[in-house]
């Protein structure tokens, strides 16, 4: 993983969060032309939500930065779902800054904030693995996936009912990236664990 992009540490993340909140809007450069009307409307609404929360965070960072981070996660999740169903609206190169900002803000909040910030960081790391893989950055995708798995695994210790499905899904996606990276044994291990977790979910953890 390129240091300084996804894991710059709390000082750099704090700086980046302030700079991003103060001005640059990562969602303005993304083209959605050619997308279906419903998908375009949803993404447009989420982009407007990000802009509104960025504006609020610029005025009161402490009060509004968590909401901005969550909006960025919602947008990243929507783009991933849209790409899987109907094709990507725009280019991954254009969308990647949205994912990077989500990771940076959630990492900053998780370092300095309450434990309730950890699920947002886990989700943002899971979300960013898809565009990284699509852009040929499989080692970075795997590293983000592994970090997301570690976070979800820790969350499962205290609340397996809530986080077991997220851990299973993240393990499955990690297995895909590991297989594409040529790490067949690691991929099979991750997929086997994902299958076991799904079976536990189906049987109520028995």
Short mmCIF file of C-alpha atoms in Angstrom, two decimals:
data_model
loop_
_atom_site.label_atom_id
_atom_site.label_comp_id
_atom_site.label_asym_id
_atom_site.label_seq_id
_atom_site.Cartn_x
_atom_site.Cartn_y
_atom_site.Cartn_z
CA UNK A 1 0.00 0.00 0.00
CA UNK A 2 1.29 3.43 -0.83
CA UNK A 3 2.05 5.09 2.49
CA UNK A 4 0.42 8.48 2.89
CA UNK A 5 -2.63 7.59 0.81
CA UNK A 6 -4.66 5.16 2.89
CA UNK A 7 -2.76 4.86 6.18
CA UNK A 8 -1.09 8.20 6.74
CA UNK A 9 -1.63 8.13 10.49
CA UNK A 10 -3.61 10.44 12.75
CA UNK A 11 -1.60 13.60 12.13
CA UNK A 12 -1.83 13.40 8.34
CA UNK A 13 -5.43 12.23 8.50
CA UNK A 14 -6.33 15.18 10.72
CA UNK A 15 -4.63 17.55 8.27
CA UNK A 16 -6.31 15.97 5.26
CA UNK A 17 -9.70 16.03 6.94
CA UNK A 18 -9.42 19.74 7.66
CA UNK A 19 -8.19 20.55 4.15
CA UNK A 20 -10.90 18.48 2.48
CA UNK A 21 -13.62 19.87 4.69
CA UNK A 22 -12.46 23.39 3.98
CA UNK A 23 -12.64 23.22 0.23
CA UNK A 24 -11.99 20.46 -2.29
CA UNK A 25 -15.10 18.44 -3.08
CA UNK A 26 -14.13 14.96 -4.22
CA UNK A 27 -17.59 14.21 -5.58
CA UNK A 28 -17.82 17.11 -8.04
CA UNK A 29 -15.56 15.62 -10.73
CA UNK A 30 -17.42 12.34 -11.19
CA UNK A 31 -19.39 11.85 -14.37
CA UNK A 32 -22.62 9.86 -14.19
CA UNK A 33 -23.74 10.32 -17.79
CA UNK A 34 -25.29 7.22 -19.27
CA UNK A 35 -26.49 5.81 -15.97
CA UNK A 36 -30.14 4.87 -15.57
CA UNK A 37 -32.39 7.57 -14.13
CA UNK A 38 -33.01 5.89 -10.77
CA UNK A 39 -29.32 5.19 -10.21
CA UNK A 40 -28.35 8.68 -11.24
CA UNK A 41 -30.91 10.22 -8.93
CA UNK A 42 -29.70 8.17 -5.97
CA UNK A 43 -26.03 9.00 -6.54
CA UNK A 44 -26.88 12.66 -7.12
CA UNK A 45 -28.78 12.77 -3.85
CA UNK A 46 -25.87 11.22 -1.98
CA UNK A 47 -23.42 13.64 -3.60
CA UNK A 48 -25.61 16.53 -2.46
CA UNK A 49 -25.68 15.05 1.03
CA UNK A 50 -21.88 14.92 1.07
CA UNK A 51 -21.64 18.53 -0.09
CA UNK A 52 -24.10 19.74 2.56
CA UNK A 53 -22.32 17.88 5.35
CA UNK A 54 -18.91 19.08 4.15
CA UNK A 55 -20.20 22.65 4.30
CA UNK A 56 -21.51 22.08 7.83
CA UNK A 57 -18.22 20.46 8.92
CA UNK A 58 -16.28 23.45 7.60
CA UNK A 59 -18.17 25.59 10.12
CA UNK A 60 -18.14 23.14 13.04
CA UNK A 61 -15.76 20.26 12.45
CA UNK A 62 -16.26 18.47 15.78
CA UNK A 63 -20.02 18.44 15.43
CA UNK A 64 -20.36 17.49 11.77
CA UNK A 65 -17.29 15.48 10.71
CA UNK A 66 -18.76 12.10 11.82
CA UNK A 67 -21.84 12.75 9.67
CA UNK A 68 -19.64 13.68 6.70
CA UNK A 69 -17.63 10.48 7.11
CA UNK A 70 -20.82 8.42 7.18
CA UNK A 71 -22.17 10.16 4.08
CA UNK A 72 -18.95 9.35 2.23
CA UNK A 73 -19.37 5.70 3.25
CA UNK A 74 -22.96 5.71 2.01
CA UNK A 75 -21.83 7.13 -1.32
CA UNK A 76 -19.00 4.60 -1.66
CA UNK A 77 -21.35 1.73 -0.82
CA UNK A 78 -23.89 2.97 -3.38
CA UNK A 79 -21.23 3.24 -6.10
CA UNK A 80 -20.03 -0.32 -5.35
CA UNK A 81 -23.57 -1.68 -5.52
CA UNK A 82 -24.28 0.24 -8.71
CA UNK A 83 -21.06 -1.00 -10.33
CA UNK A 84 -21.90 -4.61 -9.48
CA UNK A 85 -25.47 -4.41 -10.82
CA UNK A 86 -25.36 -2.19 -13.88
CA UNK A 87 -21.83 -0.98 -14.51
CA UNK A 88 -19.85 1.89 -13.10
CA UNK A 89 -21.14 5.45 -13.63
CA UNK A 90 -17.89 7.16 -14.55
CA UNK A 91 -14.32 5.93 -14.08
CA UNK A 92 -12.79 4.29 -11.01
CA UNK A 93 -9.99 6.87 -11.18
CA UNK A 94 -12.56 9.61 -10.64
CA UNK A 95 -14.35 7.85 -7.79
CA UNK A 96 -11.26 6.72 -5.86
CA UNK A 97 -10.79 10.06 -3.99
CA UNK A 98 -14.24 9.61 -2.46
CA UNK A 99 -13.19 6.24 -1.00
CA UNK A 100 -9.82 7.59 0.15
CA UNK A 101 -11.45 10.51 1.92
CA UNK A 102 -13.89 8.14 3.65
CA UNK A 103 -11.00 5.97 4.90
CA UNK A 104 -8.99 8.97 6.07
CA UNK A 105 -11.87 10.59 7.95
CA UNK A 106 -12.98 7.34 9.58
CA UNK A 107 -9.40 6.53 10.56
CA UNK A 108 -9.04 9.95 12.15
CA UNK A 109 -12.31 9.50 14.04
CA UNK A 110 -11.41 5.97 15.15
CA UNK A 111 -8.04 7.15 16.49
CA UNK A 112 -9.36 10.17 18.37
CA UNK A 113 -13.00 9.27 18.95
CA UNK A 114 -15.12 6.62 20.64
CA UNK A 115 -15.18 2.92 19.84
CA UNK A 116 -18.40 3.55 17.91
CA UNK A 117 -16.21 4.96 15.10
CA UNK A 118 -14.60 1.57 14.40
CA UNK A 119 -17.47 0.06 12.32
CA UNK A 120 -17.31 3.05 9.97
CA UNK A 121 -13.59 2.51 9.46
CA UNK A 122 -14.09 -1.19 8.83
CA UNK A 123 -16.80 -0.42 6.26
CA UNK A 124 -14.73 2.21 4.46
CA UNK A 125 -11.77 -0.18 4.20
CA UNK A 126 -14.07 -2.87 2.81
CA UNK A 127 -15.58 -0.45 0.28
CA UNK A 128 -12.24 0.80 -1.05
CA UNK A 129 -10.95 -2.69 -1.83
CA UNK A 130 -13.19 -2.88 -4.91
CA UNK A 131 -11.89 0.20 -6.75
CA UNK A 132 -8.31 -0.60 -5.75
CA UNK A 133 -8.67 -4.07 -7.26
CA UNK A 134 -10.33 -2.73 -10.39
CA UNK A 135 -7.45 -0.28 -10.82
CA UNK A 136 -4.91 -3.13 -10.66
CA UNK A 137 -3.78 -2.32 -7.11
CA UNK A 138 -4.45 -5.80 -5.77
CA UNK A 139 -1.84 -5.71 -2.97
CA UNK A 140 -3.44 -2.52 -1.66
CA UNK A 141 -6.90 -4.06 -1.98
CA UNK A 142 -5.77 -7.12 -0.02
CA UNK A 143 -4.18 -5.00 2.70
CA UNK A 144 -7.35 -2.95 3.12
CA UNK A 145 -9.43 -6.13 3.11
CA UNK A 146 -7.24 -7.71 5.76
CA UNK A 147 -7.52 -4.63 7.98
CA UNK A 148 -11.29 -4.60 7.55
CA UNK A 149 -11.43 -8.31 8.45
CA UNK A 150 -9.36 -7.70 11.60
CA UNK A 151 -11.67 -4.88 12.68
CA UNK A 152 -14.84 -6.87 12.00
CA UNK A 153 -13.36 -9.88 13.78
CA UNK A 154 -12.79 -7.75 16.88
CA UNK A 155 -16.31 -6.32 16.64
CA UNK A 156 -17.72 -9.85 16.39
CA UNK A 157 -16.23 -10.73 19.75
CA UNK A 158 -18.63 -8.36 21.48
CA UNK A 159 -21.57 -8.43 19.04
CA UNK A 160 -21.49 -11.45 16.71
CA UNK A 161 -25.15 -11.12 15.78
CA UNK A 162 -24.59 -7.72 14.24
CA UNK A 163 -21.15 -8.09 12.72
CA UNK A 164 -20.91 -11.74 11.64
CA UNK A 165 -22.57 -11.00 8.25
CA UNK A 166 -20.18 -8.10 7.63
CA UNK A 167 -17.17 -10.25 8.50
CA UNK A 168 -18.39 -13.03 6.20
CA UNK A 169 -18.92 -10.64 3.29
CA UNK A 170 -15.53 -8.98 3.79
CA UNK A 171 -13.79 -12.36 3.97
CA UNK A 172 -15.48 -13.45 0.73
CA UNK A 173 -14.33 -10.30 -1.09
CA UNK A 174 -10.84 -10.68 0.36
CA UNK A 175 -10.78 -14.28 -0.91
CA UNK A 176 -11.54 -13.04 -4.43
CA UNK A 177 -8.68 -10.52 -4.31
CA UNK A 178 -6.28 -13.10 -2.86
CA UNK A 179 -7.17 -15.55 -5.64
CA UNK A 180 -6.56 -12.90 -8.31
CA UNK A 181 -3.23 -12.14 -6.65
CA UNK A 182 -2.23 -15.80 -7.02
CA UNK A 183 -2.49 -16.67 -3.32
CA UNK A 184 -4.72 -19.68 -3.68
CA UNK A 185 -4.20 -21.20 -0.23
CA UNK A 186 -4.93 -17.92 1.56
CA UNK A 187 -7.96 -17.40 -0.66
CA UNK A 188 -9.36 -20.82 0.21
CA UNK A 189 -8.82 -20.19 3.92
CA UNK A 190 -10.68 -16.87 3.76
CA UNK A 191 -13.55 -18.37 1.75
CA UNK A 192 -13.80 -21.34 4.12
CA UNK A 193 -14.10 -19.00 7.09
CA UNK A 194 -16.70 -16.92 5.25
CA UNK A 195 -18.73 -20.08 4.56
CA UNK A 196 -18.50 -21.18 8.20
CA UNK A 197 -19.70 -17.76 9.36
CA UNK A 198 -22.64 -17.88 6.95
CA UNK A 199 -23.58 -21.31 8.28
CA UNK A 200 -23.39 -19.98 11.85
CA UNK A 201 -25.62 -17.09 10.85
CA UNK A 202 -28.14 -19.49 9.31
CA UNK A 203 -28.19 -21.73 12.41
CA UNK A 204 -28.22 -18.83 14.86
CA UNK A 205 -24.59 -19.29 15.89
CA UNK A 206 -25.03 -22.91 16.96
#
